Coordinates of C-alpha atoms and ligand atoms in Angstrom, one line a residue:
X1282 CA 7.2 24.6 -12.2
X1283 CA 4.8 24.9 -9.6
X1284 CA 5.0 23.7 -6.2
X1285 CA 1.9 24.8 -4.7
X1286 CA -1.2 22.9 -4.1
X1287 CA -5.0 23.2 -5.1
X1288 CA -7.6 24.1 -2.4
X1289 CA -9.3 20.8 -3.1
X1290 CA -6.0 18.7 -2.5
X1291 CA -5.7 20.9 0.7
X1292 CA -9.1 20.5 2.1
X1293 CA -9.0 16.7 1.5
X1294 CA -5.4 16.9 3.4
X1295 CA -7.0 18.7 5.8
X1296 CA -10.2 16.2 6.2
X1297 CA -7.5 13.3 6.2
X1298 CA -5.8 14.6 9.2
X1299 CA -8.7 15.7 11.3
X1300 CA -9.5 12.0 11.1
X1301 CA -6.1 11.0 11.6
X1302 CA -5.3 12.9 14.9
X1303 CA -9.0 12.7 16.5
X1304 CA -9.8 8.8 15.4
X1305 CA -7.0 7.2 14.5
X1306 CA -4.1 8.4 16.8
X1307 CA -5.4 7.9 19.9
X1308 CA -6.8 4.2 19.0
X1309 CA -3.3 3.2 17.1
X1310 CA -1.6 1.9 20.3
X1311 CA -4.5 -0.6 20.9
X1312 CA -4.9 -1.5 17.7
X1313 CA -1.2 -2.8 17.3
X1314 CA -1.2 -4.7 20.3
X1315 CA -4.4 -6.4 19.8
X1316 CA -4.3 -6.8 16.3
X1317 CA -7.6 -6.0 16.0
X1318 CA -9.2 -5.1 12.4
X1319 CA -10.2 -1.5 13.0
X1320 CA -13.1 -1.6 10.9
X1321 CA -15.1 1.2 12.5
X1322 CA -12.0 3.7 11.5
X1323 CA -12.6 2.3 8.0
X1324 CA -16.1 3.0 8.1
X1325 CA -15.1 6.5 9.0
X1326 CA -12.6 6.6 6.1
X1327 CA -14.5 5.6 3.5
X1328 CA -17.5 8.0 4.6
X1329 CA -14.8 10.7 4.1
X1330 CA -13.9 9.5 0.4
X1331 CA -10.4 8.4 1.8
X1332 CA -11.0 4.7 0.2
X1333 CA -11.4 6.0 -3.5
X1334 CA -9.7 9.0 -3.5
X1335 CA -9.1 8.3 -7.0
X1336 CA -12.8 7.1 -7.6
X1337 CA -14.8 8.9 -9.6
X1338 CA -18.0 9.8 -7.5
X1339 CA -20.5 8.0 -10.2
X1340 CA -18.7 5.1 -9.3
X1341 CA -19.1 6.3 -5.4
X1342 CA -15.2 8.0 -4.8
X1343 CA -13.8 11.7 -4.2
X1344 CA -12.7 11.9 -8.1
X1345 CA -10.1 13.8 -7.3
X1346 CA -6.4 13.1 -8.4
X1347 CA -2.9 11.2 -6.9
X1348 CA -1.6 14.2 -5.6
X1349 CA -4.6 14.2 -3.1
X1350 CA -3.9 10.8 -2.0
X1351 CA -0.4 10.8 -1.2
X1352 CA -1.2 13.9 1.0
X1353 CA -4.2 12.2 2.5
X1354 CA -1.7 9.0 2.7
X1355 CA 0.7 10.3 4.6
X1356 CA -1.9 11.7 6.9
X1357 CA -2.8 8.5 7.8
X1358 CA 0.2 6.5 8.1
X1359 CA 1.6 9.2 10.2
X1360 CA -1.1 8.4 13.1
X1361 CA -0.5 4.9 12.1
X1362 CA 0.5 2.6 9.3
X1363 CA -1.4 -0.6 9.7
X1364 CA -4.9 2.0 8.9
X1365 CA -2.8 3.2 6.0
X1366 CA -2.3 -0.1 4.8
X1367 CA -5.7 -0.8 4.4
X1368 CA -6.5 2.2 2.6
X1369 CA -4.1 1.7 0.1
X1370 CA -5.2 -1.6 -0.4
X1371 CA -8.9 -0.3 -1.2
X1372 CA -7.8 2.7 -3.3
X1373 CA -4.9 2.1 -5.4
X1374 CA -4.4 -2.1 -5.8
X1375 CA -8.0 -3.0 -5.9
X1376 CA -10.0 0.6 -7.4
X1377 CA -7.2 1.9 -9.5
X1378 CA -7.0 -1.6 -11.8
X1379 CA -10.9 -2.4 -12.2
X1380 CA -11.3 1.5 -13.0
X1381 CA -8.9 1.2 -15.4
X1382 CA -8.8 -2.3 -16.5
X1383 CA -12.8 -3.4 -16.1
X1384 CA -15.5 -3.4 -17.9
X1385 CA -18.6 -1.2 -16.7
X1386 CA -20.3 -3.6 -15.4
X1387 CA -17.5 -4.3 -13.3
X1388 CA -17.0 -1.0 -12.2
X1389 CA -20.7 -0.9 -11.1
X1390 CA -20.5 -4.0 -9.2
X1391 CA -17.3 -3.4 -7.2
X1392 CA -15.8 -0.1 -6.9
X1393 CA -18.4 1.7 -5.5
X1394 CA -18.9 -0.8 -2.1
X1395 CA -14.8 -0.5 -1.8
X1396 CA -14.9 3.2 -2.9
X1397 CA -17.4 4.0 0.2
X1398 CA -15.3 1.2 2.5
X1399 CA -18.6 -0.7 2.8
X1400 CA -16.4 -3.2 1.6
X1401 CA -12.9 -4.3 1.9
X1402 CA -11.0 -5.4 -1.3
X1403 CA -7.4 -7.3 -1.8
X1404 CA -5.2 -7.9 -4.4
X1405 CA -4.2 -11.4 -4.9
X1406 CA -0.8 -11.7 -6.4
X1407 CA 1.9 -13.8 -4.1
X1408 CA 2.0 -17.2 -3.4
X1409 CA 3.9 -19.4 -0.9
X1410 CA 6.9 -20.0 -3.6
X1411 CA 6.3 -17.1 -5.9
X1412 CA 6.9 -14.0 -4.3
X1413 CA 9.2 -11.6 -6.5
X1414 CA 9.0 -13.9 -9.3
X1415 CA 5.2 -13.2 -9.7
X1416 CA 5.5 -15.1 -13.1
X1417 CA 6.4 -18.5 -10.9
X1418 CA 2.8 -18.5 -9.8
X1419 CA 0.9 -22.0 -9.9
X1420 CA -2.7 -21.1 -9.0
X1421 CA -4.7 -21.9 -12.2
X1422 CA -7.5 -21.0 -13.7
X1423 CA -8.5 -23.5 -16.4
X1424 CA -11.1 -22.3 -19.0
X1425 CA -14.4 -25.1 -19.2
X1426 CA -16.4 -25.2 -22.6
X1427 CA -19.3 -22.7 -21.8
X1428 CA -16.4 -19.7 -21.1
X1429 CA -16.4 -20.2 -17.4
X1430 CA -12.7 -21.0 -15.3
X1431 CA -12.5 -23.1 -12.7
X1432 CA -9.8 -22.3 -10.1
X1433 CA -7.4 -23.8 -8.1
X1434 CA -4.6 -23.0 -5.9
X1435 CA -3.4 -21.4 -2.6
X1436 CA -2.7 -17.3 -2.7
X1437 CA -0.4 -16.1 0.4
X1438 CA 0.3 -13.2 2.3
X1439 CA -2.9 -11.4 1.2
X1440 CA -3.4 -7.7 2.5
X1441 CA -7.0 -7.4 4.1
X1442 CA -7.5 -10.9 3.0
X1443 CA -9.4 -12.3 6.5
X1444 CA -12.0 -9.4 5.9
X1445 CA -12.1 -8.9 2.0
X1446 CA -15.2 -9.3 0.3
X1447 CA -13.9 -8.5 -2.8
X1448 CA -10.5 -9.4 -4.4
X1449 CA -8.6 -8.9 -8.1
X1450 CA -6.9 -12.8 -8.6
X1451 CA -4.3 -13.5 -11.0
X1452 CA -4.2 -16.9 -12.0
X1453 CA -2.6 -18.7 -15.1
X1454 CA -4.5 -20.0 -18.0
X1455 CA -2.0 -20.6 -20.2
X1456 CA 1.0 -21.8 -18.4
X1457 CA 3.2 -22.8 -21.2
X1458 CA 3.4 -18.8 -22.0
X1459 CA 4.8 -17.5 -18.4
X1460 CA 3.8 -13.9 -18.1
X1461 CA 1.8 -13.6 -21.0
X1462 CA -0.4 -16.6 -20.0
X1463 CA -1.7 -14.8 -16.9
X1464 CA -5.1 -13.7 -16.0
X1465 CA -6.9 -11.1 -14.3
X1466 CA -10.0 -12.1 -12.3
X1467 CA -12.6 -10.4 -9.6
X1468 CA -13.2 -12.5 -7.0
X1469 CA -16.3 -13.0 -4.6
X1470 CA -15.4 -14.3 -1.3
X1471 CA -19.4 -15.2 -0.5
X1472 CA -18.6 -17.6 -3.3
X1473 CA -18.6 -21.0 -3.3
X1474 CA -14.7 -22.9 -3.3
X1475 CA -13.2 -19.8 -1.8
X1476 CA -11.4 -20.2 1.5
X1477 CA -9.5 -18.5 3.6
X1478 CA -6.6 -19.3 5.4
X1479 CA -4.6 -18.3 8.6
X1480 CA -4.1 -14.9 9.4
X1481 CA -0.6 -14.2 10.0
X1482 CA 1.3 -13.4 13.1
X1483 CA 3.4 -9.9 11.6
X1484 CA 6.1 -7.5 13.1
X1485 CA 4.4 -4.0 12.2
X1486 CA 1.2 -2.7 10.5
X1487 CA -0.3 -5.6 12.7
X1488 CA -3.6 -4.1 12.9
X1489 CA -4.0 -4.9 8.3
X1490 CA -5.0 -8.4 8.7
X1491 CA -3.2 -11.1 6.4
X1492 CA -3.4 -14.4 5.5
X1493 CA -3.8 -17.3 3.0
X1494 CA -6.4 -17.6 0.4
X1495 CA -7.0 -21.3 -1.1
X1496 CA -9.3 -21.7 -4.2
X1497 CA -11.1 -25.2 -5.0
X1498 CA -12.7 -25.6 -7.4
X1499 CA -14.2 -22.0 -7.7
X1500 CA -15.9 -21.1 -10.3
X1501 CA -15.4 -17.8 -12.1
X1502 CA -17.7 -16.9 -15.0
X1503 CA -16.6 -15.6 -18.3
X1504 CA -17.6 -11.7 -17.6
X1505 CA -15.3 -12.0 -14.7
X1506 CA -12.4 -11.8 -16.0
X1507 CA -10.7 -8.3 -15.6
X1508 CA -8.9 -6.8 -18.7
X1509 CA -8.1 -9.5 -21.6
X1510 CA -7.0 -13.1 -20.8
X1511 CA -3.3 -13.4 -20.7
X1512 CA -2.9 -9.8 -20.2
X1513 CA -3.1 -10.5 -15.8
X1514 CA 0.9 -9.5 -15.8
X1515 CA 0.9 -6.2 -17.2
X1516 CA -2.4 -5.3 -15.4
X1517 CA -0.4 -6.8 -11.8
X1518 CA 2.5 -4.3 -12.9
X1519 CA 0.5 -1.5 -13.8
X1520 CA -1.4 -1.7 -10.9
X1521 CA 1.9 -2.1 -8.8
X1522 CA 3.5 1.3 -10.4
X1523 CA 0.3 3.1 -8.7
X1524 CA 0.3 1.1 -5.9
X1525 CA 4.1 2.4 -4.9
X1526 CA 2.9 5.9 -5.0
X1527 CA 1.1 4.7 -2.1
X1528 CA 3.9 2.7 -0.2
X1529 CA 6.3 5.6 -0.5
X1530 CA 3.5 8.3 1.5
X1531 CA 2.9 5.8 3.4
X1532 CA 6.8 5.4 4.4
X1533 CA 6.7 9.1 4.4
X1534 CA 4.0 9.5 7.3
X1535 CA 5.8 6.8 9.4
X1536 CA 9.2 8.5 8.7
X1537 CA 7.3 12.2 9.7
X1538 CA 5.7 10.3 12.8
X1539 CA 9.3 9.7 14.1
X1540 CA 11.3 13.0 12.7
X1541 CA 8.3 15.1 14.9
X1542 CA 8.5 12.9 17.8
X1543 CA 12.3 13.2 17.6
X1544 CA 12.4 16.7 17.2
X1545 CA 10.5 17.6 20.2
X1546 CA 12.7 15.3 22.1
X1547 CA 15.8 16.7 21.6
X1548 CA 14.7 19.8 22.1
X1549 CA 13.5 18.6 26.0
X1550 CA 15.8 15.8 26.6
X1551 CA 18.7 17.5 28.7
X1552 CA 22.7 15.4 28.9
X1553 CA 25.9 17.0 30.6
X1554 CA 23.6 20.4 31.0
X1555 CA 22.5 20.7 27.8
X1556 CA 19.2 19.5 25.6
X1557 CA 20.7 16.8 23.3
X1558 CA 19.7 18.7 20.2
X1559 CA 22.8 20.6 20.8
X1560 CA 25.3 18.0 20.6
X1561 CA 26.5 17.5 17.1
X1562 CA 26.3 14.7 16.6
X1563 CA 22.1 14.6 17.2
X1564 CA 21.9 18.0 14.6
X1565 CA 23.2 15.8 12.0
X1566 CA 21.2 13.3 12.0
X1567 CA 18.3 15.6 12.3
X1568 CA 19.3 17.0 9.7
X1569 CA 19.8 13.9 8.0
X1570 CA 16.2 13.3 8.8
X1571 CA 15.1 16.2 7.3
X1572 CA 17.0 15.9 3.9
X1573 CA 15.5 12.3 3.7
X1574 CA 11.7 13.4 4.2
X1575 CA 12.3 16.2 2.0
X1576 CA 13.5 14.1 -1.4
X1577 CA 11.1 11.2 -0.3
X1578 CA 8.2 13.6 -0.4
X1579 CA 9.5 15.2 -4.0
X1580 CA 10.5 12.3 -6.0
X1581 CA 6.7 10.7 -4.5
X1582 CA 4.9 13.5 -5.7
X1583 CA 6.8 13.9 -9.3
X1584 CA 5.5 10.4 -9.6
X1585 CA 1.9 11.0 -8.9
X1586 CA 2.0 14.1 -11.1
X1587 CA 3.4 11.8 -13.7
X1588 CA 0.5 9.5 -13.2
X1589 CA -2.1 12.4 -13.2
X1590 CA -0.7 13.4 -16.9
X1591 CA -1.3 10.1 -18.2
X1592 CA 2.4 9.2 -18.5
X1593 CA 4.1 6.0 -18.1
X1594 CA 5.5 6.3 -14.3
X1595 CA 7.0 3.0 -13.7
X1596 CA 10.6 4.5 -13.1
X1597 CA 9.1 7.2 -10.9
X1598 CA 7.2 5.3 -8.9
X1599 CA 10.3 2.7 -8.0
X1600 CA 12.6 5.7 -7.6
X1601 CA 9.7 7.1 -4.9
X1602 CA 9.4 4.1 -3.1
X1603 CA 12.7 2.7 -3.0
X1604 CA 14.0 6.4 -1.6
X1605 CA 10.7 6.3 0.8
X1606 CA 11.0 3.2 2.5
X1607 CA 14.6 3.3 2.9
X1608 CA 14.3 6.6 4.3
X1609 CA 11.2 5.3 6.9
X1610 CA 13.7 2.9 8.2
X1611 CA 16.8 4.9 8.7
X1612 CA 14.6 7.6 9.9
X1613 CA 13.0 4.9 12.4
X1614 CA 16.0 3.6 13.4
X1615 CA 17.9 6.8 14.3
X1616 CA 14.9 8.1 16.4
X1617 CA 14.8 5.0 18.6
X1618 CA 18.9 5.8 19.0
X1619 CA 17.9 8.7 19.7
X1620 CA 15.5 8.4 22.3
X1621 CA 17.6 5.7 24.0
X1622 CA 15.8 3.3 26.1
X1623 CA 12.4 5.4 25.5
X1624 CA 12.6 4.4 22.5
X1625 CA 13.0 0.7 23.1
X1626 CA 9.8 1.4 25.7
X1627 CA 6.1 0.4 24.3
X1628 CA 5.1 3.4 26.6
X1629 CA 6.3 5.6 23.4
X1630 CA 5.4 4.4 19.8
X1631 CA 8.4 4.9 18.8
X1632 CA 8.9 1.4 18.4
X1633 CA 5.9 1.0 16.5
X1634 CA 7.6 3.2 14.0
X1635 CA 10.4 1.4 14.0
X1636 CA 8.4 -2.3 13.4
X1637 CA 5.6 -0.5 10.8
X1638 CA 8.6 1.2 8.6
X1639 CA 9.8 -2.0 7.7
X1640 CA 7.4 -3.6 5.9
X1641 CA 7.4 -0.4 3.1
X1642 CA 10.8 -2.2 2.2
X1643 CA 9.1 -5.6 2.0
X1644 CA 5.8 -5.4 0.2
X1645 CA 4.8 -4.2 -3.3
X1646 CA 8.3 -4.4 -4.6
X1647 CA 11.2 -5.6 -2.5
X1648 CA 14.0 -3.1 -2.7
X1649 CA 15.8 -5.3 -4.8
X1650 CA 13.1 -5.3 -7.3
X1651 CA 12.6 -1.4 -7.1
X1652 CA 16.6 -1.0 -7.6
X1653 CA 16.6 -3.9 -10.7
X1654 CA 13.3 -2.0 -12.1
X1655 CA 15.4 1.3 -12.1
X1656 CA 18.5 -0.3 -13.1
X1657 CA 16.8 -1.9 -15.9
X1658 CA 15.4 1.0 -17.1
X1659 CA 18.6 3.3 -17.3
X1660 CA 20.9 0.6 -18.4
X1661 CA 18.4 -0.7 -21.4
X1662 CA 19.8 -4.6 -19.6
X1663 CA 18.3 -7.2 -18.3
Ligands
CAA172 N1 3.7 -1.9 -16.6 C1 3.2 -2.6 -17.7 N2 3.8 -3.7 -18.2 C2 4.9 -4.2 -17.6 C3 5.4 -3.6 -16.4 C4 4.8 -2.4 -16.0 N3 5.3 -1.8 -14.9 N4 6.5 -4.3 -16.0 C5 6.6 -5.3 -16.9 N5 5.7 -5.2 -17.8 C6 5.5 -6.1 -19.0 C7 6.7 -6.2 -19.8 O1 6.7 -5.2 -20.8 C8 6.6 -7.6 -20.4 O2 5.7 -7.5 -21.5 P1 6.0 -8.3 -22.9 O3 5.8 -9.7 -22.6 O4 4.9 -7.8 -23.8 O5 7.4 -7.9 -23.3 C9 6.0 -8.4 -19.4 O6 5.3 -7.5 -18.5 C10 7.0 -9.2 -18.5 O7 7.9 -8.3 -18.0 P2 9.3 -8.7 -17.5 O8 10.0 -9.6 -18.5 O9 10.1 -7.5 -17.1 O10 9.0 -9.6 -16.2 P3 9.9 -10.3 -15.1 O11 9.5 -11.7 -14.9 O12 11.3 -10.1 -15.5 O13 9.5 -9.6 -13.8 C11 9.6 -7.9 -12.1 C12 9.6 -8.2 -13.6 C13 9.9 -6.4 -12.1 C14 10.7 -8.6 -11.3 C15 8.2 -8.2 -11.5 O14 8.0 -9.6 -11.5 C16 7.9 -7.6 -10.2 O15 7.7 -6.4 -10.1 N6 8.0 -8.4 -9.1 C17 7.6 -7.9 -7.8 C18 6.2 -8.3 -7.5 C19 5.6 -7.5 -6.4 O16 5.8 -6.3 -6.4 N7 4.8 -8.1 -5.6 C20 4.1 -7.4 -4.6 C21 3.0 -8.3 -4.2 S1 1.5 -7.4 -3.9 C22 1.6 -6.7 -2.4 O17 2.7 -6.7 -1.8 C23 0.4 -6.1 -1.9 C24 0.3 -5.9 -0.4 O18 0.6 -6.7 0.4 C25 -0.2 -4.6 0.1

């Protein structure tokens, strides 16, 4: 076993955090408390190759593997998470399933603009009642003689979905066969019958903008259809596996945000004559901290190595992100305890830590679903 890295992974972690610590750090604060879409960042990103890490550069991306973009991940969601969130968005939910789902025509057409993050992309999976049930979805996309669908139905909670020009849709075509009657479909937003909604008010990461997307009536033709019809499920879970190699670095950078901060606190931070790293009770959660970031960062890159052999990674990748996100939120949690009423204080971001973290437990797979995924897998039930 080899736990070393490739110069290429380490110069693309390098470029990542360059960006991340002259660019993005210093801009995060006013980003979160406008809520502004930091779109010249994204520029910046995708000139770097950070929006298609995983691109292959005919198709305008780094072509390099999912080791490299967990450590450029982290990267960025250690300066901040709402940038992250966008990135992961381009790369693995909207990239990842037309490069391995689409036709090449389709790759032509929409990776590259996303790759380069000309573009913004989205992946449109949740609605307003269907949420972890992804199979209770209602939108519908009904086929019409000459092969084209016309689609209806409202779409919620849509990462990047205010600025997207591009989006993967799943809609149902055959609604009598639940999952199985579930398509894939890529999505124009300069089309006609595509609206978008309001963009909501959020806790954390609030610089991603999110909001409803309604279809009327829009028309998608028959060579936009992504992967086979009825096969939209098992291209929303496949894409999901890769997309929680993404969640859990990103948990990981907001967890290594807070340990850092943290540990040059308690190092400073003097009580009864002494810095409070020396009490006890603050080494063992620091050391806490530290097992945490350690595991979280091991179990997310024996997923991504998983995925880079070509092997199924489902498990892997619910394991990572479950163990991730949990960790970003106790980690979170204990450094705002820590820092007492500093770290109740906008003046430090450690409360921004403590707000982005908890979205990793929310999106792409609750932590309910990534424990029933797991369990489900080692117990052969349902
Ligand atoms: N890869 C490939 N195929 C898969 C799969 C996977 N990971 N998981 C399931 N499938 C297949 C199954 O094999 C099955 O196929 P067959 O019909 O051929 O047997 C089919 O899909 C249906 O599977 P299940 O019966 O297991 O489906 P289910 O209804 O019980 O649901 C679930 C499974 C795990 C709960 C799933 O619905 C799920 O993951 N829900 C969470 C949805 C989610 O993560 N939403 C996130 C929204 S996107 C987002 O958050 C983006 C953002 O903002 C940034």
């Amino acid at each position: 076993m080899d736990f070393s890295f490739t110069d290429e992974q380490l110069m693309l972690q390098d470029v990542a955090r360059r960006i991340a610590q002259e660019k993005i750090a210093p801009s995060a604060e006013h980003f979160d408390r406008t809520g502004e879409f930091p779109l010249d960042n994204i520029r910046l990103l995708g000139e770097n190759g950070l929006m298609g890490i995983e691109v292959p550069a005919e198709y305008g991306g780094a072509g390099m593997d999912s080791i490299a973009y967990v450590l450029a991940m982290i990267e960025i969601a250690a300066a901040d998470a709402a940038h992250s969130t966008i990135m992961s968005v381009n790369n693995s939910l909207f990239c990842n399933g037309i490069l391995t789902h689409g036709t090449e025509e389709q790759k032509q057409r929409y990776v590259r603009e996303i790759a380069e993050g000309t573009e913004i992309g989205a992946f449109a999976l949740t609605e307003p009642q269907s949420g972890s049930d992804a199979t209770a979805m209602r939108c519908r996309a009904v086929r019409q003689a000459d092969g084209s669908f016309v689609i209806n139905g409202k779409k919620s909670w849509i990462t990047s979905g205010p600025v997207a020009r591009y989006l993967v849709l799943f809609a149902m075509t055959e609604p009598e066969k639940g999952a199985r009657g579930i398509t894939a479909f890529m999505i124009d937003a300069q089309r006609e019958g595509f609206h978008r909604g309001k963009t909501e008010p959020k806790l954390g990461i609030r610089a991603s903008a999110t909001c409803e997307i309604e279809f009327s009536g829009y028309v998608a033709r028959a060579e936009d259809v992504l992967g086979e019809e009825g096969h939209g499920f098992k291209i929303a879970m496949s894409v999901l596996d890769a997309g929680r190699i993404g969640i859990a670095s990103q948990a990981i950078g907001i967890g290594r945000a807070a340990y850092e901060a943290t540990l040059e606190y308690v190092r400073e931070r003097k009580a009864f004559g002494q810095p409070i790293g020396s009490f006890q009770m603050t080494q063992a959660k620091i050391a806490d901290m530290k097992c945490k970031l350690d595991a979280s960062l091991l179990l997310t890159l024996r997923a991504a190595w998983l995925k880079g052999q070509g092997r199924r990674f489902t498990t892997e990748a619910a394991v990572a992100k479950l163990t991730a996100s949990e960790a970003a939120m106790w980690i979170a949690h204990q450094a705002v305890q820590i820092h007492g009423g500093m770290g109740y204080s906008k003046e430090m971001p450690l409360e921004r830590y403590f707000r982005d973290a908890k979205i990793t437990e929310i999106y792409e797979g609750t932590s309910e679903i990534q424990r029933l995924v797991i369990a489900r897998q080692e117990t052969g039930l349902r």
